[in-house]
PDB file of C-alpha atoms in Angstrom:
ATOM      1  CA  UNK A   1      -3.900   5.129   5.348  1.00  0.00           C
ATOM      2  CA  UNK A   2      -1.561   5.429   8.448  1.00  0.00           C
ATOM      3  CA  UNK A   3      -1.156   2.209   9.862  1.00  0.00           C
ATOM      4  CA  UNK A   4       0.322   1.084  13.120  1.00  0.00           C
ATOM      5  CA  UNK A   5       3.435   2.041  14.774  1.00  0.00           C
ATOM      6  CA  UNK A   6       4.377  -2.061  16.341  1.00  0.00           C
ATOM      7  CA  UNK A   7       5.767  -4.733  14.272  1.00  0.00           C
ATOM      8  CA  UNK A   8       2.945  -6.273  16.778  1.00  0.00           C
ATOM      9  CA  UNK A   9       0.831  -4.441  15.712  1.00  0.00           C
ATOM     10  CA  UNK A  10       1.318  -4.848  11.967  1.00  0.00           C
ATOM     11  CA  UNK A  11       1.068  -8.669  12.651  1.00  0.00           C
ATOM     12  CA  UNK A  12      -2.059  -8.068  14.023  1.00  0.00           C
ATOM     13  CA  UNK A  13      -3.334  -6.036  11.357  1.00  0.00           C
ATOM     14  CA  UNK A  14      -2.296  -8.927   8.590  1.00  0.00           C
ATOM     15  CA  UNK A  15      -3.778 -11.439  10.583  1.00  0.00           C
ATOM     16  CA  UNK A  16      -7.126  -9.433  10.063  1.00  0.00           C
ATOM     17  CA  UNK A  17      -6.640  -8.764   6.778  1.00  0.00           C
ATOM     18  CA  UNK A  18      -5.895 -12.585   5.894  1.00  0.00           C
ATOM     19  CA  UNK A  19     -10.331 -12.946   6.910  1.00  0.00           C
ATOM     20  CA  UNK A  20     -11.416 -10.072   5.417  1.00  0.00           C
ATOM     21  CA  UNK A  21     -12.707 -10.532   1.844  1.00  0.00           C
ATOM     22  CA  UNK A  22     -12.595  -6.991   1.010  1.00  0.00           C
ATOM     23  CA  UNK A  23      -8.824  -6.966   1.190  1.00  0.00           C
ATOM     24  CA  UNK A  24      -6.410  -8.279  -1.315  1.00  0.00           C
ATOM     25  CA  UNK A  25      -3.375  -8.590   0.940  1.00  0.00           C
ATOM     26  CA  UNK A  26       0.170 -10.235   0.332  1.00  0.00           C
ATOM     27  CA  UNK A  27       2.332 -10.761   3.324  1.00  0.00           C
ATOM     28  CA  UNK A  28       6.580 -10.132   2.290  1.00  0.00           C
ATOM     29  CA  UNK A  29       8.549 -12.508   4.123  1.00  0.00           C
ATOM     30  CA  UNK A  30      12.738 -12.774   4.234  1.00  0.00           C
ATOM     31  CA  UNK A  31      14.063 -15.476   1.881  1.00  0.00           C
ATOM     32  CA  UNK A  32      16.408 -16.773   4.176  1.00  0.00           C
ATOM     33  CA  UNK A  33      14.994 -17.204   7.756  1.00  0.00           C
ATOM     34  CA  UNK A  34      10.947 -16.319   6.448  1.00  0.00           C
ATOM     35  CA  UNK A  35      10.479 -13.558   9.184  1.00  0.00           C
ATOM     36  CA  UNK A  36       7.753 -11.641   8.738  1.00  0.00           C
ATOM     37  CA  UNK A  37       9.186  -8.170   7.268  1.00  0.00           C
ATOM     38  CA  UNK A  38       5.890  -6.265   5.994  1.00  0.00           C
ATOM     39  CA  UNK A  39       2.711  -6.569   3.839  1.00  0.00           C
ATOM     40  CA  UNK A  40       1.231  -4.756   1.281  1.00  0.00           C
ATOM     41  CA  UNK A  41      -2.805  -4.348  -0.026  1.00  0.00           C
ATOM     42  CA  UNK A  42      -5.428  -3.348  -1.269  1.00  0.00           C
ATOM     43  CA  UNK A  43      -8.924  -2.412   0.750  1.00  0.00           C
ATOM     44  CA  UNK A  44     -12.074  -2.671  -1.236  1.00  0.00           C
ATOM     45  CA  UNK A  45     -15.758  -0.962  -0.137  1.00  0.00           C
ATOM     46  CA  UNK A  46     -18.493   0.262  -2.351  1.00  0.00           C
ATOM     47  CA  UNK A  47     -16.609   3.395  -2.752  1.00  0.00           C
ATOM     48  CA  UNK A  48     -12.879   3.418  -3.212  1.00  0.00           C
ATOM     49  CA  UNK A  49      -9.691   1.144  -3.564  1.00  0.00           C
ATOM     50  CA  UNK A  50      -6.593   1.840  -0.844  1.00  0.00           C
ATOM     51  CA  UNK A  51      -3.229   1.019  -1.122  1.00  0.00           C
ATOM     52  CA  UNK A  52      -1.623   0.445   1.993  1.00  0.00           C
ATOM     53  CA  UNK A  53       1.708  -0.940   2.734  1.00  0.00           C
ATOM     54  CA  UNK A  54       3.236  -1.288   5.964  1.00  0.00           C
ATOM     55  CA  UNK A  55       7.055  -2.679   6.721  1.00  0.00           C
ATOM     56  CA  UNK A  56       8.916  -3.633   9.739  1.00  0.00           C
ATOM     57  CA  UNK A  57      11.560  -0.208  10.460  1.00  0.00           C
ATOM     58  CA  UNK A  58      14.140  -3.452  10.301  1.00  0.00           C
ATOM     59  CA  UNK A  59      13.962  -3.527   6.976  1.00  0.00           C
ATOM     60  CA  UNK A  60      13.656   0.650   5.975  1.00  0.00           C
ATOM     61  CA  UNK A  61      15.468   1.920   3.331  1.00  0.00           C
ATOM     62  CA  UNK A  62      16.179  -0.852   1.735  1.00  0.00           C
ATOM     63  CA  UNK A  63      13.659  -0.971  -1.456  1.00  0.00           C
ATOM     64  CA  UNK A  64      11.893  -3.582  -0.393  1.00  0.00           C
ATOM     65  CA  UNK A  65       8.474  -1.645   0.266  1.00  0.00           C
ATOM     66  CA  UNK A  66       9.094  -0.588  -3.460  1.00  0.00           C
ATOM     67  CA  UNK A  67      10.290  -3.484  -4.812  1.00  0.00           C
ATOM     68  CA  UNK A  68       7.299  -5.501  -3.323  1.00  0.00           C
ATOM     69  CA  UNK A  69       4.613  -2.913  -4.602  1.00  0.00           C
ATOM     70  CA  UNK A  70       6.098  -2.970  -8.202  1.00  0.00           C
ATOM     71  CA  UNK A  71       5.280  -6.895  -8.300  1.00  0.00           C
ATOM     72  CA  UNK A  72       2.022  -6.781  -6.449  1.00  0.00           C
ATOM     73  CA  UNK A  73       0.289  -3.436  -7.466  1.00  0.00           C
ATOM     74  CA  UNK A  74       0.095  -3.889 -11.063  1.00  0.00           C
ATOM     75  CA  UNK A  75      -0.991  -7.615 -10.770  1.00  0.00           C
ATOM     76  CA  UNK A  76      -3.492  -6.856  -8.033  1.00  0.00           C
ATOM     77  CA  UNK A  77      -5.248  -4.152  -9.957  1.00  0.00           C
ATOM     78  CA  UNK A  78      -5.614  -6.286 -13.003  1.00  0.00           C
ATOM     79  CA  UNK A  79      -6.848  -9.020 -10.959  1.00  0.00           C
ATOM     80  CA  UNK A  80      -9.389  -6.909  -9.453  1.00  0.00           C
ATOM     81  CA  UNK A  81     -10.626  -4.710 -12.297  1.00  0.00           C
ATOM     82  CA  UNK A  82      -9.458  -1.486 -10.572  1.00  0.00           C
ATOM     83  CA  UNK A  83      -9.602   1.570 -12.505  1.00  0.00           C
ATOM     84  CA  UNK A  84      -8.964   4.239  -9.734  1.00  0.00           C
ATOM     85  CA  UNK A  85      -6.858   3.832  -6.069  1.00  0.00           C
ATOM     86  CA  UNK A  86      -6.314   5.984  -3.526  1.00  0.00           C
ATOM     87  CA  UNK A  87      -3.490   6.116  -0.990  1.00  0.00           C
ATOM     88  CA  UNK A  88      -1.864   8.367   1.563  1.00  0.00           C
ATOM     89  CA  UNK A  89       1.428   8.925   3.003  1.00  0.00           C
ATOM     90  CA  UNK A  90       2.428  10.928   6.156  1.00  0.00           C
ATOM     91  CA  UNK A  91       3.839  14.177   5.359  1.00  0.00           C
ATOM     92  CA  UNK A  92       7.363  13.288   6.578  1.00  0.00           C
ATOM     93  CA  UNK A  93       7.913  10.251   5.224  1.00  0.00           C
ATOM     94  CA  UNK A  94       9.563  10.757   2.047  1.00  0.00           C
ATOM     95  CA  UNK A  95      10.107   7.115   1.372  1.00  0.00           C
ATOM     96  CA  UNK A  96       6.413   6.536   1.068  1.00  0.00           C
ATOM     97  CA  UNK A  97       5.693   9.670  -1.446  1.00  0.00           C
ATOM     98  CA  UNK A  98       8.323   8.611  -3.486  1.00  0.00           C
ATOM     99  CA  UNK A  99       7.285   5.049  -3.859  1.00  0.00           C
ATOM    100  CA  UNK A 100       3.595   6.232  -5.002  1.00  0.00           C
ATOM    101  CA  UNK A 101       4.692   8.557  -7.185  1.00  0.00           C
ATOM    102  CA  UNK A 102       6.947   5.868  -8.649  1.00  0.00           C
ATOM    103  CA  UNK A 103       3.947   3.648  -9.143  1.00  0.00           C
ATOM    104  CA  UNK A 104       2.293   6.122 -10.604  1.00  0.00           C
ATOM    105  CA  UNK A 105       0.417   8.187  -7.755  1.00  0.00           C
ATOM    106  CA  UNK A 106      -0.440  11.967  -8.075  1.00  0.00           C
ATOM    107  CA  UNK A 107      -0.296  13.570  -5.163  1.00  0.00           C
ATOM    108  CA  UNK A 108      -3.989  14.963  -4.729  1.00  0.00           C
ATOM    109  CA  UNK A 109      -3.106  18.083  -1.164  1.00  0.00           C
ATOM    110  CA  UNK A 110      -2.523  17.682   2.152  1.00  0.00           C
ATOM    111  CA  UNK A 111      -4.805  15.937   4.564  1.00  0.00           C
ATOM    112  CA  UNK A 112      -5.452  16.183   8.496  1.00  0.00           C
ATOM    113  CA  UNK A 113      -5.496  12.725   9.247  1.00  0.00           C
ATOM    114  CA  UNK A 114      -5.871  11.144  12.747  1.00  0.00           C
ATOM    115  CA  UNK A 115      -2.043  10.033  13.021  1.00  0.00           C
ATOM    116  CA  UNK A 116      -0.270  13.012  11.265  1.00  0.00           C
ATOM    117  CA  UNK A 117      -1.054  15.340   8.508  1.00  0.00           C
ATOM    118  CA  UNK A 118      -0.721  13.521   5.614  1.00  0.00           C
ATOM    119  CA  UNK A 119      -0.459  13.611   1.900  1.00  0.00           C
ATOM    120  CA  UNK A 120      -4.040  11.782  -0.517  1.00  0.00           C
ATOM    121  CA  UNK A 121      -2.922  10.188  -3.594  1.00  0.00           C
ATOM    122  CA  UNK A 122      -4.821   8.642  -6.516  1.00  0.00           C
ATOM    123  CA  UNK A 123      -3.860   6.438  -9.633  1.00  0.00           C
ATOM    124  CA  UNK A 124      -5.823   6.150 -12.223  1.00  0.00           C
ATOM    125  CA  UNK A 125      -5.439   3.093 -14.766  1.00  0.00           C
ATOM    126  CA  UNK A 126      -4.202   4.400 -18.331  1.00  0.00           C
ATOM    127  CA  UNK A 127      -6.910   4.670 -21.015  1.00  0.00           C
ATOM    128  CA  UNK A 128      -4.524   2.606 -22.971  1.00  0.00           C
ATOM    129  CA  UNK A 129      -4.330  -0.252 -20.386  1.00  0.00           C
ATOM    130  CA  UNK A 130      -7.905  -0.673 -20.450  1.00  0.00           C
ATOM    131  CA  UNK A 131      -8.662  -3.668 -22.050  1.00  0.00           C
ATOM    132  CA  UNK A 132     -11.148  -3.099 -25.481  1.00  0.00           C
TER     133      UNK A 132
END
């Protein structure tokens, strides 16, 4: 998923995502003056699970995108029962391949997507983190 370009935008986007029951969402805020910085999710249909995470260019390069999704991804997929997730990551942005990979992503080829070409990704949960 390539998301929006605006920090306005991204508020927007979050503010849909907060009424949308198909999304598990969690918003990252700053510790010290709570300013909205990013959020990170999952999207649900009948078909697939998405991970999407999208973070103010204020706070780039700092780990927080990674340091987020390593406290909400594993937690979120348990909660949910997920056994596969997709995801996708511009081309160019290295930041974004490397934190999927980290979490576990393989990268799946090259996409055309509406944005930019872009990188699919899927994670599948380890047969021996399935519960018996």
């Amino acid at each position: 998923m390539n998301g929006p370009k605006t920090v306005s935008a991204s508020r927007e986007l979050f503010k849909r995502v907060l009424n949308d029951s198909s999304i598990h969402a969690m918003a990252v805020l700053d510790n010290y003056n709570r300013e909205f910085m990013g959020h990170v999710f999952i999207e649900r249909d009948d078909i697939k699970a998405e991970l999407g995470f999208i973070f103010d260019k204020l706070y780039w390069k700092q780990g927080l995108a990674s340091e987020a999704l390593k406290a909400f991804f594993p937690k979120a997929c348990e909660r949910l029962g997920l056994m596969r997730v997709v995801a996708s990551a511009e081309v160019e942005n290295l930041s974004a391949i490397k934190i999927l990979q980290a979490l576990g992503f393989e990268n799946k080829g090259e996409n055309e997507e509406y944005f930019a070409p872009s990188y699919d990704f899927e994670w599948i949960r380890p047969s021996d983190a399935v519960a018996s």
